[in-house]
Coordinates of N, CA and C in Angstrom, one line a residue:
M1469 N 10.2 -30.9 -38.0 CA 9.1 -31.4 -38.0 C 8.4 -30.1 -36.7
E1470 N 9.2 -29.8 -36.0 CA 9.0 -28.7 -35.0 C 8.3 -27.5 -35.8
E1471 N 9.2 -27.0 -36.7 CA 8.7 -25.5 -37.4 C 7.7 -25.8 -37.6
V1472 N 7.2 -26.9 -38.3 CA 5.4 -27.3 -39.0 C 4.8 -27.4 -38.3
R1473 N 5.3 -28.0 -37.2 CA 4.0 -27.8 -36.0 C 3.8 -26.7 -35.3
C1474 N 5.4 -25.7 -35.4 CA 4.5 -24.2 -34.9 C 3.9 -23.4 -36.1
L1475 N 4.1 -23.6 -37.5 CA 3.2 -22.8 -38.3 C 1.8 -23.9 -38.2
D1476 N 2.0 -24.8 -37.5 CA 0.7 -25.5 -37.6 C 0.2 -24.6 -36.9
S1477 N 0.5 -24.7 -35.3 CA 0.0 -23.8 -34.3 C -0.5 -22.6 -34.5
L1478 N 0.7 -22.2 -35.3 CA 0.3 -20.4 -35.1 C -0.9 -20.3 -36.4
G1479 N -1.3 -21.3 -37.2 CA -2.6 -21.1 -38.3 C -3.6 -21.4 -37.3
L1480 N -3.9 -21.9 -36.5 CA -5.0 -22.8 -35.7 C -5.2 -21.3 -34.5
L1481 N -4.1 -20.9 -34.1 CA -4.0 -19.6 -33.5 C -4.7 -18.8 -34.5
G1482 N -4.6 -18.1 -35.0 CA -5.1 -17.3 -36.5 C -6.5 -17.4 -36.1
V1483 N -6.9 -18.8 -36.8 CA -8.6 -19.1 -36.8 C -8.7 -19.1 -35.6
F1484 N -8.7 -19.1 -34.3 CA -9.0 -19.1 -33.1 C -9.9 -17.7 -32.7
F1485 N -8.9 -17.0 -33.4 CA -8.9 -15.3 -32.8 C -9.9 -15.2 -34.2
M1486 N -10.3 -15.7 -35.4 CA -11.5 -15.1 -36.3 C -12.6 -15.8 -35.9
R1487 N -12.8 -16.9 -35.3 CA -13.7 -16.8 -35.0 C -14.2 -16.1 -33.2
R1488 N -13.2 -16.3 -32.8 CA -13.6 -15.4 -31.6 C -14.1 -14.2 -32.1
S1489 N -13.4 -13.5 -32.7 CA -13.7 -12.4 -33.3 C -15.2 -12.0 -33.9
E1490 N -15.5 -13.3 -34.3 CA -16.8 -13.8 -35.1 C -18.4 -13.8 -34.1
V1491 N -17.6 -14.0 -33.1 CA -18.6 -14.8 -31.9 C -18.9 -13.6 -31.1
L1492 N -17.9 -12.8 -30.7 CA -17.8 -11.6 -30.0 C -19.2 -10.6 -30.9
A1493 N -19.3 -10.2 -32.3 CA -19.5 -9.6 -32.8 C -20.9 -10.5 -33.1
E1494 N -21.1 -11.4 -32.7 CA -22.6 -12.2 -33.2 C -23.3 -11.5 -31.4
E1495 N -22.1 -11.6 -29.9 CA -22.9 -11.5 -28.9 C -23.4 -9.9 -28.5
S1496 N -22.1 -9.5 -29.3 CA -22.8 -7.4 -29.5 C -24.1 -7.9 -30.0
I1497 N -24.3 -8.2 -31.5 CA -25.9 -8.1 -31.7 C -26.9 -8.2 -30.9
V1498 N -26.7 -9.4 -30.2 CA -27.5 -9.9 -29.7 C -27.8 -9.5 -28.3
C1499 N -26.8 -8.8 -27.5 CA -26.8 -7.8 -26.2 C -27.4 -6.5 -27.0
L1500 N -27.4 -5.9 -28.3 CA -27.6 -4.9 -28.4 C -29.2 -4.8 -28.4
Q1501 N -29.7 -6.1 -29.1 CA -31.5 -6.4 -29.2 C -31.4 -6.6 -28.1
K1502 N -30.8 -7.2 -26.7 CA -32.0 -7.3 -25.7 C -32.4 -6.0 -24.6
V1503 N -31.1 -5.2 -25.4 CA -31.1 -3.4 -24.6 C -32.7 -3.2 -25.6
L1504 N -32.2 -3.2 -26.9 CA -33.7 -2.1 -27.1 C -35.2 -3.1 -26.5
N1505 N -35.2 -4.2 -26.7 CA -36.3 -5.0 -26.3 C -36.6 -4.8 -25.0
H1506 N -35.5 -4.4 -23.8 CA -36.2 -4.0 -22.8 C -36.3 -2.8 -22.9
L1507 N -35.7 -1.7 -23.5 CA -36.7 -0.2 -23.4 C -37.9 -0.5 -23.6
R1508 N -38.3 -1.6 -24.8 CA -39.6 -1.0 -25.4 C -40.2 -1.9 -24.3
E1509 N -40.0 -2.7 -23.1 CA -41.0 -3.7 -22.3 C -41.5 -2.2 -21.6
I1510 N -40.3 -1.7 -21.2 CA -40.1 -0.5 -19.5 C -41.3 0.6 -20.9
W1511 N -41.4 0.6 -22.1 CA -42.1 2.1 -22.5 C -43.5 1.4 -22.4
E1512 N -43.3 0.0 -22.7 CA -44.9 -0.6 -22.8 C -45.6 -0.6 -21.7
L1513 N -44.9 -0.9 -20.9 CA -45.3 -1.0 -18.6 C -46.0 0.7 -18.7
I1514 N -45.3 1.6 -19.0 CA -45.8 2.8 -18.5 C -45.9 3.6 -19.6
A1515 N -47.0 2.4 -20.8 CA -47.9 3.2 -21.7 C -46.9 4.7 -22.2
I1516 N -46.0 4.3 -22.9 CA -45.8 5.6 -23.7 C -46.5 5.5 -25.3
P1517 N -47.0 6.3 -25.5 CA -47.5 6.1 -27.5 C -46.5 5.7 -28.3
E1518 N -47.2 5.3 -29.2 CA -46.0 4.7 -30.0 C -45.8 5.5 -30.8
D1519 N -45.9 6.9 -30.8 CA -45.2 7.6 -32.3 C -44.1 8.0 -31.1
Q1520 N -44.2 8.5 -29.8 CA -43.4 8.6 -28.5 C -41.5 7.3 -28.0
G1521 N -42.2 6.3 -29.0 CA -41.3 5.3 -28.7 C -40.9 5.0 -29.7
L1522 N -41.2 5.2 -30.8 CA -40.7 4.8 -31.8 C -39.5 6.4 -32.1
Q1523 N -39.8 7.6 -31.3 CA -38.5 8.6 -31.0 C -37.9 8.4 -30.5
R1524 N -37.9 8.0 -28.9 CA -37.0 7.3 -28.2 C -35.9 6.4 -28.6
T1525 N -36.5 5.6 -29.9 CA -35.5 3.8 -30.5 C -34.9 5.2 -31.2
E1526 N -35.2 6.0 -31.9 CA -34.4 6.8 -33.0 C -33.1 7.3 -31.8
V1527 N -33.9 7.6 -30.9 CA -32.8 8.6 -30.4 C -31.6 7.5 -29.4
A1528 N -32.3 6.2 -29.3 CA -31.4 5.1 -28.8 C -30.0 4.8 -29.6
K1529 N -30.9 4.4 -31.1 CA -30.1 4.2 -32.3 C -29.0 5.6 -32.2
K1530 N -29.4 6.5 -32.4 CA -28.2 7.7 -32.9 C -27.4 7.3 -31.6
H1531 N -27.7 7.2 -30.1 CA -26.2 7.5 -28.8 C -25.2 5.9 -29.2
I1532 N -26.3 4.6 -30.0 CA -24.9 3.8 -30.6 C -24.3 4.4 -31.7
K1533 N -25.1 4.4 -32.7 CA -24.6 4.8 -33.7 C -22.9 5.9 -33.3
D1534 N -23.5 7.5 -32.9 CA -22.8 7.9 -32.5 C -21.3 7.6 -31.8
L1535 N -21.8 6.7 -30.8 CA -20.2 6.0 -30.0 C -19.7 5.0 -30.8
L1536 N -20.5 4.0 -31.5 CA -19.8 3.4 -33.0 C -19.2 4.3 -33.9
D1537 N -19.5 5.5 -34.5 CA -18.4 5.7 -35.1 C -17.3 6.9 -34.4
M1538 N -17.5 7.2 -32.9 CA -16.4 7.6 -32.4 C -15.5 6.7 -32.4
M1539 N -15.8 5.3 -31.9 CA -14.7 3.9 -32.0 C -14.1 4.1 -33.1
I1540 N -14.9 3.7 -34.0 CA -14.6 3.8 -35.5 C -13.2 5.3 -35.8
A1541 N -13.7 6.2 -35.6 CA -12.7 7.1 -35.9 C -11.2 6.9 -34.8
E1542 N -11.6 6.4 -33.7 CA -10.3 6.1 -32.4 C -9.1 5.3 -33.7
E1543 N -9.9 4.1 -33.9 CA -8.9 3.3 -34.4 C -8.6 3.5 -35.6
E1544 N -9.4 4.4 -36.3 CA -8.7 4.5 -38.0 C -7.5 5.7 -37.3
S1545 N -7.7 6.7 -36.4 CA -6.7 7.6 -35.7 C -5.4 6.4 -35.6
L1546 N -5.5 5.2 -35.2 CA -4.5 4.8 -34.9 C -3.4 3.7 -35.8
M1547 N -4.5 4.0 -36.7 CA -4.3 2.8 -37.9 C -3.3 3.9 -38.6
E1548 N -4.0 5.7 -38.8 CA -2.9 6.2 -39.4 C -1.8 6.9 -38.5
R1549 N -1.8 6.0 -37.3 CA -0.6 6.9 -36.6 C 0.4 5.4 -36.4
L1550 N -0.6 4.8 -36.8 CA 0.9 3.4 -37.2 C 1.5 3.5 -38.5
I1551 N 0.6 3.8 -39.6 CA 0.7 3.8 -41.2 C 2.4 5.1 -41.1
K1552 N 1.7 6.1 -39.9 CA 2.9 7.3 -40.2 C 4.2 6.8 -39.3
S1553 N 3.9 6.5 -38.7 CA 5.1 5.6 -38.0 C 5.7 4.4 -38.6
I1554 N 5.4 4.3 -39.3 CA 6.6 3.0 -40.3 C 6.9 3.5 -40.8
S1555 N 6.2 4.5 -41.8 CA 7.0 5.5 -43.1 C 8.1 6.5 -42.1
T1556 N 7.9 6.8 -41.3 CA 8.7 7.5 -40.1 C 10.5 6.4 -39.8
C1557 N 9.6 5.5 -39.0 CA 10.6 4.1 -38.4 C 12.0 3.9 -40.5
Q1558 N 10.7 3.9 -41.6 CA 11.2 3.2 -42.8 C 12.3 4.2 -43.5
K1559 N 12.5 5.4 -43.0 CA 13.2 6.5 -43.6 C 14.1 6.8 -42.7
E1560 N 14.2 6.9 -40.9 CA 15.5 7.0 -40.6 C 16.0 5.7 -40.4
L1561 N 15.2 4.4 -40.5 CA 16.6 3.4 -41.1 C 17.4 3.5 -42.2
K1562 N 17.1 4.0 -43.0 CA 17.2 4.3 -44.4 C 18.7 5.2 -44.0
T1563 N 18.2 6.2 -43.4 CA 19.5 6.8 -43.0 C 20.7 6.5 -42.3
L1564 N 20.1 6.2 -40.8 CA 21.0 5.1 -40.4 C 21.5 4.1 -40.8
C1565 N 21.4 3.3 -42.0 CA 22.3 2.2 -42.5 C 23.4 3.5 -43.0
S1566 N 22.6 4.0 -43.8 CA 23.4 5.4 -44.9 C 24.8 5.5 -43.9
E1567 N 24.8 5.8 -42.1 CA 25.4 6.5 -41.4 C 26.3 5.0 -41.3
L1568 N 25.7 4.0 -41.0 CA 27.1 3.0 -40.5 C 26.8 2.2 -41.1
H1569 N 27.5 2.9 -42.7 CA 28.0 2.4 -43.9 C 27.3 0.0 -43.5
V1570 N 26.0 0.4 -43.4 CA 25.8 -1.2 -43.5 C 24.6 -1.3 -44.8
E1571 N 24.0 -2.7 -45.0 CA 23.7 -2.5 -46.1 C 22.2 -2.3 -45.8
P1572 N 21.0 -1.6 -46.6 CA 20.1 -0.7 -46.3 C 19.1 -2.0 -45.9
F1573 N 18.9 -1.8 -44.6 CA 17.5 -2.3 -44.3 C 16.3 -2.9 -44.0
Q1574 N 16.0 -4.3 -44.5 CA 15.5 -5.4 -45.1 C 14.0 -5.7 -44.7
E1575 N 12.8 -5.5 -44.8 CA 11.6 -6.3 -44.0 C 11.8 -7.4 -44.3
E1576 N 11.4 -8.7 -43.3 CA 11.4 -9.9 -43.3 C 10.4 -10.6 -43.0
G1577 N 9.4 -10.7 -44.7 CA 8.6 -12.0 -44.6 C 7.1 -11.0 -44.5
E1578 N 6.3 -11.5 -44.5 CA 4.6 -10.6 -44.4 C 4.1 -10.1 -42.5
M1579 N 4.0 -9.3 -42.8 CA 3.7 -9.2 -41.4 C 2.1 -7.7 -41.5
T1580 N 1.6 -7.3 -40.7 CA 0.1 -6.8 -40.3 C 0.8 -5.8 -40.0
I1581 N 0.2 -4.7 -40.2 CA 0.7 -3.1 -39.6 C 1.2 -2.9 -38.4
F1582 N 0.2 -3.4 -37.6 CA 0.5 -3.7 -36.4 C 2.1 -4.1 -36.0
Q1583 N 2.2 -5.7 -36.1 CA 3.8 -6.3 -36.7 C 4.9 -5.6 -36.5
L1584 N 4.4 -4.5 -38.1 CA 5.3 -3.5 -39.1 C 5.4 -2.9 -38.3
E1585 N 5.0 -1.9 -37.5 CA 5.3 -0.9 -36.8 C 6.6 -1.2 -35.7
K1586 N 6.1 -2.7 -34.9 CA 6.5 -2.2 -33.8 C 8.0 -3.1 -33.9
Y1587 N 7.8 -3.8 -35.0 CA 9.3 -4.6 -35.6 C 10.2 -3.4 -35.9
L1588 N 9.9 -2.8 -36.9 CA 10.3 -1.3 -37.4 C 11.0 -0.5 -35.9
C1589 N 10.3 0.0 -35.2 CA 10.5 0.8 -34.4 C 11.4 0.0 -33.9
T1590 N 11.4 -1.1 -33.1 CA 12.5 -1.9 -31.9 C 13.8 -1.7 -32.9
Q1591 N 13.6 -2.1 -34.3 CA 15.1 -2.0 -35.6 C 15.7 -0.5 -35.3
V1592 N 15.0 0.3 -35.2 CA 15.3 1.8 -35.1 C 16.1 1.8 -33.6
E1593 N 15.5 0.8 -32.9 CA 16.0 1.6 -31.5 C 17.0 0.7 -31.4
L1594 N 17.7 -0.2 -32.3 CA 18.9 -1.1 -31.8 C 19.8 -0.6 -32.9
I1595 N 19.5 0.4 -33.5 CA 20.7 0.9 -34.8 C 21.0 2.1 -33.7
R1596 N 19.7 2.7 -33.7 CA 20.7 3.6 -32.8 C 21.6 3.6 -31.9
K1597 N 21.7 2.3 -31.3 CA 21.7 2.3 -29.8 C 23.8 1.8 -30.7
Q1598 N 23.4 0.9 -32.3 CA 24.6 0.8 -32.5 C 25.4 2.1 -32.8
K1599 N 24.5 3.4 -33.4 CA 25.4 4.5 -34.0 C 25.7 4.9 -32.4
K1600 N 25.2 5.0 -31.3 CA 25.7 6.1 -29.7 C 26.7 5.3 -29.7
E1601 N 27.0 4.0 -29.9 CA 28.3 2.8 -29.6 C 29.5 3.6 -30.2
R1602 N 29.0 3.4 -31.4 CA 30.4 4.0 -32.1 C 31.0 5.2 -32.2
K1603 N 30.0 5.9 -32.0 CA 30.3 7.5 -31.7 C 31.1 7.4 -30.2
Q1604 N 30.3 6.5 -29.2 CA 31.3 7.0 -28.0 C 32.5 5.8 -28.1
E1605 N 32.8 4.9 -28.6 CA 34.0 4.7 -28.5 C 35.0 5.4 -29.9
L1606 N 34.7 6.0 -30.8 CA 35.4 6.9 -31.0 C 36.3 7.9 -30.3
K1607 N 35.3 8.5 -29.6 CA 35.2 9.7 -29.1 C 36.5 9.2 -27.7
L1608 N 36.1 8.0 -27.0 CA 37.1 7.2 -26.3 C 38.7 7.3 -26.9
L1609 N 38.8 6.5 -28.1 CA 40.1 6.0 -29.0 C 40.9 7.4 -29.3
Q1610 N 39.4 8.1 -29.3 CA 40.2 10.1 -29.9 C 41.0 10.6 -28.5
E1611 N 40.5 10.2 -27.9 CA 41.1 11.0 -26.2 C 42.4 10.1 -26.2
Q1612 N 42.1 9.0 -26.3 CA 43.3 7.9 -25.7 C 44.5 8.1 -26.7
E1613 N 44.0 8.8 -28.2 CA 45.2 8.7 -28.9 C 45.9 10.7 -29.1
Q1614 N 45.1 11.2 -28.7 CA 45.5 12.6 -28.4 C 46.7 12.7 -27.1
E1615 N 45.8 12.1 -26.4 CA 47.3 11.7 -25.1 C 48.5 11.1 -25.7
L1616 N 47.9 10.2 -26.6 CA 49.4 9.4 -26.5 C 50.3 10.2 -27.7
C1617 N 49.9 10.8 -28.8 CA 50.2 11.4 -29.8 C 51.1 12.7 -29.2
E1618 N 50.9 13.2 -27.8 CA 51.0 14.6 -27.0 C 52.3 13.6 -27.2
I1619 N 52.7 12.2 -26.3 CA 53.5 12.0 -25.0 C 54.7 11.8 -26.1
L1620 N 54.4 11.4 -27.0 CA 55.1 10.6 -27.8 C 55.3 11.4 -29.4
C1621 N 55.1 13.0 -29.1 CA 55.3 14.0 -30.4 C 55.0 13.1 -31.7
M1622 N 53.6 12.7 -32.1 CA 53.2 11.8 -33.3 C 52.4 12.6 -34.1
P1623 N 52.2 12.8 -35.2 CA 50.8 13.2 -35.9 C 49.9 12.6 -35.3
H1624 N 48.7 12.9 -35.6 CA 47.4 12.5 -35.1 C 47.0 12.0 -35.8
Y1625 N 46.1 10.3 -36.1 CA 45.4 9.7 -36.7 C 44.4 10.9 -37.8
D1626 N 44.3 10.1 -39.1 CA 43.6 11.5 -39.6 C 41.9 10.7 -39.9
I1627 N 41.1 11.0 -38.7 CA 39.3 9.8 -39.1 C 38.5 11.4 -38.8
D1628 N 37.6 11.3 -39.5 CA 36.5 12.3 -39.7 C 35.5 12.2 -37.9
S1629 N 35.3 13.4 -37.5 CA 35.3 13.0 -36.4 C 33.3 13.5 -36.5
T1630 N 33.0 13.7 -37.2 CA 31.5 14.4 -37.9 C 30.8 13.7 -38.1
T1631 N 31.6 12.2 -38.4 CA 30.9 11.5 -39.0 C 30.8 10.0 -38.2
V1632 N 29.7 9.2 -38.4 CA 29.7 7.9 -37.9 C 30.6 6.8 -38.4
P1633 N 31.7 6.6 -37.8 CA 32.7 5.4 -38.2 C 32.3 4.1 -39.0
S1634 N 32.7 3.6 -39.5 CA 32.1 1.9 -40.2 C 33.0 1.0 -39.0
L1635 N 32.9 -0.3 -39.3 CA 32.8 -1.3 -38.2 C 34.7 -1.3 -39.1
E1636 N 34.8 -1.3 -40.0 CA 36.4 -1.3 -40.5 C 37.4 0.0 -39.9
E1637 N 36.8 0.8 -40.4 CA 37.7 2.4 -39.9 C 38.0 2.6 -38.2
L1638 N 36.5 1.8 -37.3 CA 36.8 1.6 -36.1 C 37.9 0.8 -35.7
N1639 N 37.9 -0.5 -36.4 CA 39.3 -1.4 -36.0 C 40.2 -0.6 -36.6
Q1640 N 40.7 -0.2 -37.3 CA 41.8 0.4 -37.5 C 42.1 1.6 -36.9
F1641 N 41.6 2.1 -36.5 CA 41.8 2.9 -35.7 C 42.0 2.4 -34.1
R1642 N 41.2 1.6 -33.8 CA 41.4 0.8 -32.6 C 42.9 0.2 -32.2
Q1643 N 43.2 -0.5 -33.6 CA 44.2 -0.8 -33.9 C 45.6 -0.2 -33.7
H1644 N 45.4 1.2 -34.4 CA 46.4 2.5 -34.7 C 46.7 2.7 -33.1
V1645 N 45.5 3.0 -31.7 CA 46.0 3.4 -31.0 C 46.5 2.0 -30.0
A1646 N 46.0 1.2 -30.3 CA 47.2 -0.1 -29.3 C 48.4 -0.3 -30.2
T1647 N 48.6 0.1 -31.5 CA 50.0 0.7 -31.7 C 50.6 1.5 -30.6
L1648 N 50.1 2.8 -30.8 CA 50.7 3.6 -30.1 C 51.0 3.7 -28.7
R1649 N 50.1 2.8 -28.1 CA 50.4 2.4 -26.5 C 51.8 1.5 -26.3
E1650 N 52.0 0.5 -27.4 CA 53.2 -0.2 -27.6 C 54.6 0.7 -27.2
T1651 N 54.2 1.5 -28.6 CA 55.0 2.5 -28.9 C 55.6 3.2 -27.6
K1652 N 54.8 3.2 -27.1 CA 54.7 4.5 -25.6 C 55.8 3.6 -24.4
A1653 N 55.2 2.1 -25.0 CA 55.7 1.5 -23.9 C 57.3 1.2 -23.9
S1654 N 57.7 0.6 -24.9 CA 58.6 0.7 -25.1 C 59.6 1.8 -25.3
R1655 N 59.5 2.7 -25.7 CA 59.9 4.0 -25.8 C 60.1 4.7 -24.1
H1656 N 59.4 3.9 -23.3 CA 59.3 4.7 -22.0 C 59.9 4.3 -21.1
E1657 N 60.2 2.5 -21.5 CA 61.4 1.5 -21.2 C 62.5 1.9 -21.4
E1658 N 62.7 2.0 -22.3 CA 64.1 2.6 -23.3 C 64.6 3.5 -22.3
F1659 N 63.9 4.9 -21.9 CA 64.2 6.1 -21.8 C 64.2 5.6 -20.0
V1660 N 63.6 4.8 -19.4 CA 64.0 4.6 -18.1 C 65.3 3.9 -18.2
N1661 N 65.4 3.4 -18.4 CA 66.7 2.4 -18.6 C 67.9 3.6 -19.0
I1662 N 68.2 4.2 -19.6 CA 69.1 5.3 -20.5 C 68.5 6.6 -18.9
K1663 N 67.8 6.8 -18.9 CA 67.8 7.4 -17.4 C 68.7 7.0 -16.2
R1664 N 68.3 5.6 -16.2 CA 69.0 4.8 -14.8 C 70.9 5.3 -14.9
Q1665 N 71.1 5.2 -16.3 CA 72.6 4.5 -16.9 C 72.7 6.1 -16.6
I1666 N 72.4 7.3 -17.0 CA 72.5 8.5 -17.0 C 73.0 8.6 -15.3
I1667 N 71.9 8.9 -14.5 CA 72.2 9.2 -13.3 C 73.8 8.3 -12.3
L1668 N 73.6 7.1 -12.7 CA 74.8 6.7 -12.8 C 76.1 7.4 -13.3
C1669 N 76.2 7.9 -14.3 CA 77.4 8.1 -14.5 C 77.6 9.7 -14.3
M1670 N 76.4 10.5 -14.1 CA 77.0 11.9 -13.0 C 76.9 11.6 -11.5
E1671 N 76.3 10.6 -11.2 CA 77.0 10.1 -10.1 C 78.6 9.7 -9.5
E1672 N 79.0 9.1 -10.4 CA 80.6 8.9 -10.7 C 81.3 9.8 -10.8
L1673 N 81.3 10.7 -12.2 CA 81.8 11.9 -12.5 C 81.6 12.8 -11.5
D1674 N 80.6 12.7 -10.2 CA 80.0 14.0 -9.4 C 79.4 15.1 -10.6
H1675 N 79.2 14.7 -11.4 CA 78.2 16.0 -11.9 C 76.8 16.0 -11.9
T1676 N 76.7 17.3 -11.5 CA 75.7 18.3 -11.7 C 74.7 18.9 -12.9
P1677 N 73.4 18.0 -12.8 CA 72.6 18.4 -14.5 C 72.6 20.0 -14.2
D1678 N 73.4 20.4 -15.3 CA 73.4 21.7 -16.0 C 72.6 22.5 -17.1
T1679 N 72.4 21.7 -18.1 CA 71.1 21.8 -19.0 C 69.8 21.7 -18.8
S1680 N 69.3 22.4 -19.2 CA 67.4 22.4 -19.0 C 67.2 21.1 -19.3
F1681 N 67.9 20.2 -20.3 CA 67.1 18.9 -20.8 C 67.7 18.1 -20.1
E1682 N 69.1 18.3 -19.2 CA 69.8 17.4 -18.5 C 69.0 17.1 -17.5
K1683 N 68.8 18.4 -16.6 CA 67.4 18.8 -15.4 C 66.1 18.1 -16.1
D1684 N 65.3 18.2 -17.4 CA 64.1 17.3 -16.9 C 64.3 15.7 -17.0
V1685 N 65.3 15.4 -17.7 CA 65.6 14.0 -17.8 C 66.2 13.7 -15.6
V1686 N 66.6 14.2 -15.2 CA 66.5 13.5 -14.2 C 66.2 14.1 -12.9
C1687 N 65.7 15.3 -13.1 CA 65.0 16.0 -12.1 C 63.1 15.6 -12.3
E1688 N 62.9 15.9 -13.5 CA 61.5 15.8 -13.4 C 60.7 14.4 -12.9
A1689 N 59.5 14.8 -13.5 CA 59.0 13.2 -12.7 C 59.2 12.2 -14.6
E1690 N 59.3 11.1 -14.4 CA 59.4 10.6 -16.1 C 57.9 10.4 -16.7
D1691 N 56.9 10.6 -15.8 CA 55.9 10.7 -16.8 C 55.4 11.9 -17.5
A1692 N 56.1 12.8 -17.0 CA 56.5 14.5 -18.0 C 57.1 14.4 -18.9
F1693 N 58.1 13.5 -18.8 CA 59.1 13.2 -20.4 C 58.8 13.3 -21.8
Y1694 N 58.6 13.9 -22.5 CA 58.1 13.8 -24.2 C 59.0 12.3 -24.6
L1695 N 58.4 11.9 -25.0 CA 59.0 10.6 -25.6 C 59.5 10.5 -27.2
S1696 N 59.4 11.6 -27.7 CA 59.6 11.5 -29.3 C 60.7 10.7 -29.5
L1697 N 61.0 10.7 -30.9 CA 62.4 10.3 -31.4 C 63.4 11.1 -30.9
E1698 N 63.2 12.4 -31.4 CA 64.5 13.3 -31.1 C 65.2 13.2 -30.0
N1699 N 64.6 13.4 -28.9 CA 64.3 13.4 -27.3 C 65.2 11.7 -27.0
I1700 N 65.2 10.5 -27.0 CA 66.0 9.4 -27.3 C 66.9 9.4 -27.7
A1701 N 66.9 10.0 -29.0 CA 68.0 9.8 -29.7 C 69.5 11.2 -28.8
T1702 N 68.8 12.2 -28.1 CA 69.7 12.9 -27.4 C 69.8 12.1 -26.4
L1703 N 69.0 12.1 -25.8 CA 69.1 10.6 -24.7 C 70.7 10.0 -24.5
Q1704 N 70.3 9.3 -25.4 CA 71.8 8.1 -26.2 C 72.5 9.4 -26.4
K1705 N 72.3 10.0 -27.2 CA 73.6 11.1 -27.1 C 74.6 11.4 -25.7
L1706 N 73.5 11.9 -25.2 CA 74.0 12.6 -23.6 C 74.9 11.3 -23.3
L1707 N 74.0 10.1 -22.9 CA 74.9 9.2 -21.9 C 76.1 9.0 -22.6
Q1708 N 76.0 8.4 -24.0 CA 77.8 8.6 -25.4 C 78.2 9.7 -24.4
Q1709 N 78.0 10.6 -24.0 CA 79.0 11.7 -23.9 C 79.4 11.7 -22.3
L1710 N 78.6 11.2 -21.3 CA 79.5 11.1 -20.0 C 79.9 9.4 -20.1
E1711 N 79.7 8.9 -20.8 CA 80.5 7.8 -20.4 C 82.3 7.5 -21.3
M1712 N 82.2 8.6 -22.1 CA 83.5 9.1 -23.1 C 84.6 9.6 -22.0

């Protein structure tokens, strides 16, 4: 019932604007007639000859026509700009939808040229924003992934950075980066535990790190150690040798 009342209200509003427009048009004609009558009264008071009065009337008519022609030209120019903008927005929306891997944009219901142009421009801005956000997140994820892959000595995820990723591609990449973080945390924890045991063994054996690997493990900062599977295995092997 509320929707029906809303539609009824919109219909009444449209009728109101149409009637108001007609009233304004009639008032404009009356106003123009008053101006011409006033001019004729002035010419009669100063006794302008009839032929000159007709000439002045023609001049007044020409001024009015020129003004109205100029207004028409301006409004036609506005309409042309709106139509051009609609065409431009439709083309850009088609391209954006293709780039973002979403369904082609569909216009909703019947709209006036003015409403359609405003609606399409709004949609273009919204989808541009989505495109920008996806590319920004992709860039951020790639930076995080590069850092994680470097310390884990793992190959990079295969994703095209020259195009806009789909939501599914972005989600998969997001999950991949999350898995890398978990792997890093797990390996770092294992590294810290083994390192602690290695240091204890070296202290008990009064052993000074002599190989470059032992120095890296014992002396370098923990964040500088590459957490590759090979390094973790070498750590385990070193601990086993010290415990023998």
